[in-house]
PDB file of C-alpha atoms in Angstrom:
ATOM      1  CA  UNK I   1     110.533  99.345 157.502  1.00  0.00           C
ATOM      2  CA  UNK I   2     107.881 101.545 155.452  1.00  0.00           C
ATOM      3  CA  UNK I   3     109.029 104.886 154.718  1.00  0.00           C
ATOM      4  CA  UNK I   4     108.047 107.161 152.120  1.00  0.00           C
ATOM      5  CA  UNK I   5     104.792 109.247 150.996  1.00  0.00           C
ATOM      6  CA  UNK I   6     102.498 108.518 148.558  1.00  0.00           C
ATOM      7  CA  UNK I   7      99.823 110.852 147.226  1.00  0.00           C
ATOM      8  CA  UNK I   8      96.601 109.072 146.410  1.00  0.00           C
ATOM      9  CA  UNK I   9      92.891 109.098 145.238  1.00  0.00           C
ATOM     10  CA  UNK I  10      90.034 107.093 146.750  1.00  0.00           C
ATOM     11  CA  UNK I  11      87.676 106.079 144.245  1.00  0.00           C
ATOM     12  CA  UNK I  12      83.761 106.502 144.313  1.00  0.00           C
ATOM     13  CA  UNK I  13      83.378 103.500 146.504  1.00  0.00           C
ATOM     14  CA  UNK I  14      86.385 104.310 149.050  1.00  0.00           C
ATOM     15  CA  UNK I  15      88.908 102.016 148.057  1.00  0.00           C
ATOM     16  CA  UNK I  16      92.800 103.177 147.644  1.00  0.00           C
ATOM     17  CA  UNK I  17      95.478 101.312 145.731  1.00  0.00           C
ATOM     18  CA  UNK I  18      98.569 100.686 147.669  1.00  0.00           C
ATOM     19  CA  UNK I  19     101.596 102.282 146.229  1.00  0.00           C
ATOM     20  CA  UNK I  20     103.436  99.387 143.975  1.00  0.00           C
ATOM     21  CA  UNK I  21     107.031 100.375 146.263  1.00  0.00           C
ATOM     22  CA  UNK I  22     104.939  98.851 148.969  1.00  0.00           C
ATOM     23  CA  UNK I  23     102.598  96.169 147.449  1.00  0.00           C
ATOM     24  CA  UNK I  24     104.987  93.717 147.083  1.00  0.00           C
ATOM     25  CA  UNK I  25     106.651  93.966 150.679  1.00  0.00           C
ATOM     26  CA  UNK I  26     103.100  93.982 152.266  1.00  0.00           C
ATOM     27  CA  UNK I  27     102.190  90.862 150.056  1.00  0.00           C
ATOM     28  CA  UNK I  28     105.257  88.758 151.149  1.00  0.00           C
ATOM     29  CA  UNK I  29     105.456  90.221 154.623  1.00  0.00           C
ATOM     30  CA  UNK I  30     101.767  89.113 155.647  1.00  0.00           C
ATOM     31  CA  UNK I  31     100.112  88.257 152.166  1.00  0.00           C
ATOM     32  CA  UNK I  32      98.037  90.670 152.031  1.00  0.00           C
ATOM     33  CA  UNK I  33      96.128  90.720 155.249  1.00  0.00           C
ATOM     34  CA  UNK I  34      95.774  94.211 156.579  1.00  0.00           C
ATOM     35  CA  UNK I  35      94.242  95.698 159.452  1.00  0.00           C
ATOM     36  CA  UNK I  36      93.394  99.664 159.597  1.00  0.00           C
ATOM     37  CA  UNK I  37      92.030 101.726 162.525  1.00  0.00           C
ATOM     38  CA  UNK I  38      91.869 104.756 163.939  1.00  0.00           C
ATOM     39  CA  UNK I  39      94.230 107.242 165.345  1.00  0.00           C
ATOM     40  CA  UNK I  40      93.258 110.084 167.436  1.00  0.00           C
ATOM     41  CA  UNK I  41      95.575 112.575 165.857  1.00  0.00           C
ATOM     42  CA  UNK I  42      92.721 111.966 162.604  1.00  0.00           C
ATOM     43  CA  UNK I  43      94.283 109.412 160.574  1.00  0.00           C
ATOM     44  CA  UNK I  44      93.576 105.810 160.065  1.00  0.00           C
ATOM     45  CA  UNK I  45      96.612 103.305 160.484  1.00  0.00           C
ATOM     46  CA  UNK I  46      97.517 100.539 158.238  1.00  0.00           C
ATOM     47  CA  UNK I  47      99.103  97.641 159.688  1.00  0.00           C
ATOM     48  CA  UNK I  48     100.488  94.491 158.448  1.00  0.00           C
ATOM     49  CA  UNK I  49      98.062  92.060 160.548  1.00  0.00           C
ATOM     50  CA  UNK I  50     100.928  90.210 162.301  1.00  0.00           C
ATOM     51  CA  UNK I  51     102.318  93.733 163.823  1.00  0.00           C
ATOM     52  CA  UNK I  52      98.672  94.964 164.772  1.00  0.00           C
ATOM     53  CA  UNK I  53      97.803  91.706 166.684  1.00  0.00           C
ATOM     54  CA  UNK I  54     100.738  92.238 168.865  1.00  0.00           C
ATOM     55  CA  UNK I  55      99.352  95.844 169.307  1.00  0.00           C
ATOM     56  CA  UNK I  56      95.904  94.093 169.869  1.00  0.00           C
ATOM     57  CA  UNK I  57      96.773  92.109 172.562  1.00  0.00           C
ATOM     58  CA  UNK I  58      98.608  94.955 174.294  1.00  0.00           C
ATOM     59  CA  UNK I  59      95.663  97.025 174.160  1.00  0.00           C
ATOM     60  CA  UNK I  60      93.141  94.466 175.114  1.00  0.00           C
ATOM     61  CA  UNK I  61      95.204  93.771 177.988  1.00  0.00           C
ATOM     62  CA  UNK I  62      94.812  98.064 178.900  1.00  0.00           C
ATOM     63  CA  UNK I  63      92.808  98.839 182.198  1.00  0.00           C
ATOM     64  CA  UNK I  64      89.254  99.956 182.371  1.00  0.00           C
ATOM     65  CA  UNK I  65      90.841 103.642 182.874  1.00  0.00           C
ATOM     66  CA  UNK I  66      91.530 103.299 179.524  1.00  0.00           C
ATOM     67  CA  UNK I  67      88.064 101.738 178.216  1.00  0.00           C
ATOM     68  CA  UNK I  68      87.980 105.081 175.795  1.00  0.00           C
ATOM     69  CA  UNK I  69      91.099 104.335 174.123  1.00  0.00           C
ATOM     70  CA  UNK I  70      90.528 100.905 173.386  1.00  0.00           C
ATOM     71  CA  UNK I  71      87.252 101.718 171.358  1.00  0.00           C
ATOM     72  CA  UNK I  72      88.952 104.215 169.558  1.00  0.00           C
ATOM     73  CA  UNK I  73      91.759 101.447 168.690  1.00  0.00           C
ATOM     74  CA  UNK I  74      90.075  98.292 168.737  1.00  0.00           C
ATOM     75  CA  UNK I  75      86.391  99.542 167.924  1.00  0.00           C
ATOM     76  CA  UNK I  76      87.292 100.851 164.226  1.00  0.00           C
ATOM     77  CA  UNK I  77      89.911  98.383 163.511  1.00  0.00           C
ATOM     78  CA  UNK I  78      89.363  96.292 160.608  1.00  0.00           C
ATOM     79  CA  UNK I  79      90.797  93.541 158.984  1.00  0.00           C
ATOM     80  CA  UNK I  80      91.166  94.065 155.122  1.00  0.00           C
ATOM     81  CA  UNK I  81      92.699  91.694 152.240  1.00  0.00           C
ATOM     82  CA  UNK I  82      94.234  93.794 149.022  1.00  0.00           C
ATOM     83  CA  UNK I  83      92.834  92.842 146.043  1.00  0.00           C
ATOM     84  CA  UNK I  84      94.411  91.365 142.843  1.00  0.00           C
ATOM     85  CA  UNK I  85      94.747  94.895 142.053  1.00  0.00           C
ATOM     86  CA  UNK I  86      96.893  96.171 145.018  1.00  0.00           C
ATOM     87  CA  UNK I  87      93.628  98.030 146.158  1.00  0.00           C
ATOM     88  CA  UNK I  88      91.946  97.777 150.007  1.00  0.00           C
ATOM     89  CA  UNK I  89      88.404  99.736 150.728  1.00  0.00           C
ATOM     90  CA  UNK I  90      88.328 101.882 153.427  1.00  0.00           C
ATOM     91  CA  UNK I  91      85.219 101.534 155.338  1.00  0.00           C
ATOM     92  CA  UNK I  92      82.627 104.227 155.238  1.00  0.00           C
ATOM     93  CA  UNK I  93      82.727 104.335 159.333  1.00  0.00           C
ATOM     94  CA  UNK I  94      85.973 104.999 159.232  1.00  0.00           C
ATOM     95  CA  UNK I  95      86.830 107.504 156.685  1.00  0.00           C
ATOM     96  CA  UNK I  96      84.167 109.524 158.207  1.00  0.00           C
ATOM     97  CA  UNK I  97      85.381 109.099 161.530  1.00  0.00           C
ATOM     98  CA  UNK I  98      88.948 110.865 160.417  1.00  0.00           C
ATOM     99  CA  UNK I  99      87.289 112.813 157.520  1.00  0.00           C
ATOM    100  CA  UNK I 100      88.990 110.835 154.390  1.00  0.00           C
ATOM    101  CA  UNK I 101      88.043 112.837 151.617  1.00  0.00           C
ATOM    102  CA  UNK I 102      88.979 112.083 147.729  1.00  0.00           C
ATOM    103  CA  UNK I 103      92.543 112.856 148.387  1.00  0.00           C
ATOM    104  CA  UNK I 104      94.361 111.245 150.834  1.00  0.00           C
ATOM    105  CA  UNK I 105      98.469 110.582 151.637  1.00  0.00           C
ATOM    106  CA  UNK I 106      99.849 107.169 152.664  1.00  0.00           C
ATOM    107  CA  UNK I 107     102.663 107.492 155.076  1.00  0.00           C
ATOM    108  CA  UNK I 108     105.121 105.136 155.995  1.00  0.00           C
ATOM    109  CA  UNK I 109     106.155 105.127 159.641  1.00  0.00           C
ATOM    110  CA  UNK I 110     108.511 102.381 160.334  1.00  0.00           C
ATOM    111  CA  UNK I 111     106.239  99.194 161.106  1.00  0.00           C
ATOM    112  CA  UNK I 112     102.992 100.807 159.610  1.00  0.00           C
ATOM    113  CA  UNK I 113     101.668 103.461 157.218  1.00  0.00           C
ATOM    114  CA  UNK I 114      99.360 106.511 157.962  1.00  0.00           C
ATOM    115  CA  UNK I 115      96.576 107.104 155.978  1.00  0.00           C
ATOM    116  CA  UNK I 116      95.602 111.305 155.989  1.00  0.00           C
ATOM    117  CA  UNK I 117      93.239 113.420 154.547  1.00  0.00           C
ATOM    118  CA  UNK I 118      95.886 115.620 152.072  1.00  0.00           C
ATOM    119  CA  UNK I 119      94.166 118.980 153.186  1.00  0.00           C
ATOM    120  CA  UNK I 120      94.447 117.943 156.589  1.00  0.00           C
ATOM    121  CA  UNK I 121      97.633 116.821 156.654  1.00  0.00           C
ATOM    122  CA  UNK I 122      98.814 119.628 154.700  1.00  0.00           C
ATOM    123  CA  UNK I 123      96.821 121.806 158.145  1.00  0.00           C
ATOM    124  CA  UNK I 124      98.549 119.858 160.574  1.00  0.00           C
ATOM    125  CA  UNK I 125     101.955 119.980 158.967  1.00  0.00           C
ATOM    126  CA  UNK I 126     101.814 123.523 158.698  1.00  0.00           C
ATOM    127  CA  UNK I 127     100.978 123.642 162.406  1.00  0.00           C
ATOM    128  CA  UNK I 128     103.842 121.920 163.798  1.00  0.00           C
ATOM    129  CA  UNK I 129     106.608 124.446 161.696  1.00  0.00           C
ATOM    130  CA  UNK I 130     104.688 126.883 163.037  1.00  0.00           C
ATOM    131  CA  UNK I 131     105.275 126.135 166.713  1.00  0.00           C
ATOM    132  CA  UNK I 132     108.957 125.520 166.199  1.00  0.00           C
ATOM    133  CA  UNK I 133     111.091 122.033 167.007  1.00  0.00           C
ATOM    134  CA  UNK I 134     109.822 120.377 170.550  1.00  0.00           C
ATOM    135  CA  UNK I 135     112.172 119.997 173.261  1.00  0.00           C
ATOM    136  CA  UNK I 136     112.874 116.333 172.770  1.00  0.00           C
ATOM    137  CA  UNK I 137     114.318 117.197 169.347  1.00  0.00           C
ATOM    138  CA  UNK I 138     116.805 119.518 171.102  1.00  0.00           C
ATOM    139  CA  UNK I 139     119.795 117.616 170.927  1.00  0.00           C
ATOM    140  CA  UNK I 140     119.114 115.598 167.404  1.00  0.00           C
ATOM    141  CA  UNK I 141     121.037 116.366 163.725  1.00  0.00           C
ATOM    142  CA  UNK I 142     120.978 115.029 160.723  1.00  0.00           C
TER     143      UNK I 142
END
């Protein structure tokens, strides 16, 4: 389970390190092998590769009603290998697609991370303690 923020900066040619609390785990949980894609909320996902090819099939498997989604899933996802120096590059498709700028947070989220423009996250953030807690979290406590 990947939990935890990390804030980070992409270098000139769009590559990000991966935080050291999670470099090792990602190295002996699928050596390496990463996939990232797209989300619609504007973020790009990192996935170990054995998690996002079970994600792959089910969205393969989606019906043509759903032809949009899968390019936004499938069409930007792309497989990655970190480097001896913990780093991955972020394509330039795909940072553009979300808006990746210099600064960027790394977000784990249980089975996968979330990769966010700061600013932007920092926007949406703001947005959601604006408009209160949603219904579903009625009932929930810490």
């Amino acid at each position: 389970m990947f939990q935890g923020a990390s804030a980070i900066n992409l270098d000139a040619k769009g590559r990000m390190s991966i935080p050291a609390k999670h470099r090792d785990a990602l190295a002996i949980q699928c050596e390496g092998r990463l996939t990232l894609t797209r989300h619609p909320d504007g973020c790009v996902m990192l996935f170990p590769r054995p998690v996002w090819e079970q994600h792959r099939q089910q969205i393969a498997a989606w019906p043509m009603q759903a032809r949009a989604w899968q390019r936004i899933f499938l069409g930007y996802a792309t497989d990655v290998e970190m480097d001896t120096a913990g780093r991955i590059l972020i394509s330039p498709e795909l940072r553009a697609a979300v808006g990746l700028d210099k600064e960027v947070m790394m977000m784990g989220m249980g089975s996968h991370f979330e990769i966010w423009d700061a600013a932007k996250m920092a926007e949406k953030e703001a947005l959601a303690m604006d408009a209160g807690t949603p219904d579903v979290l009625a009932n929930f406590s810490f």
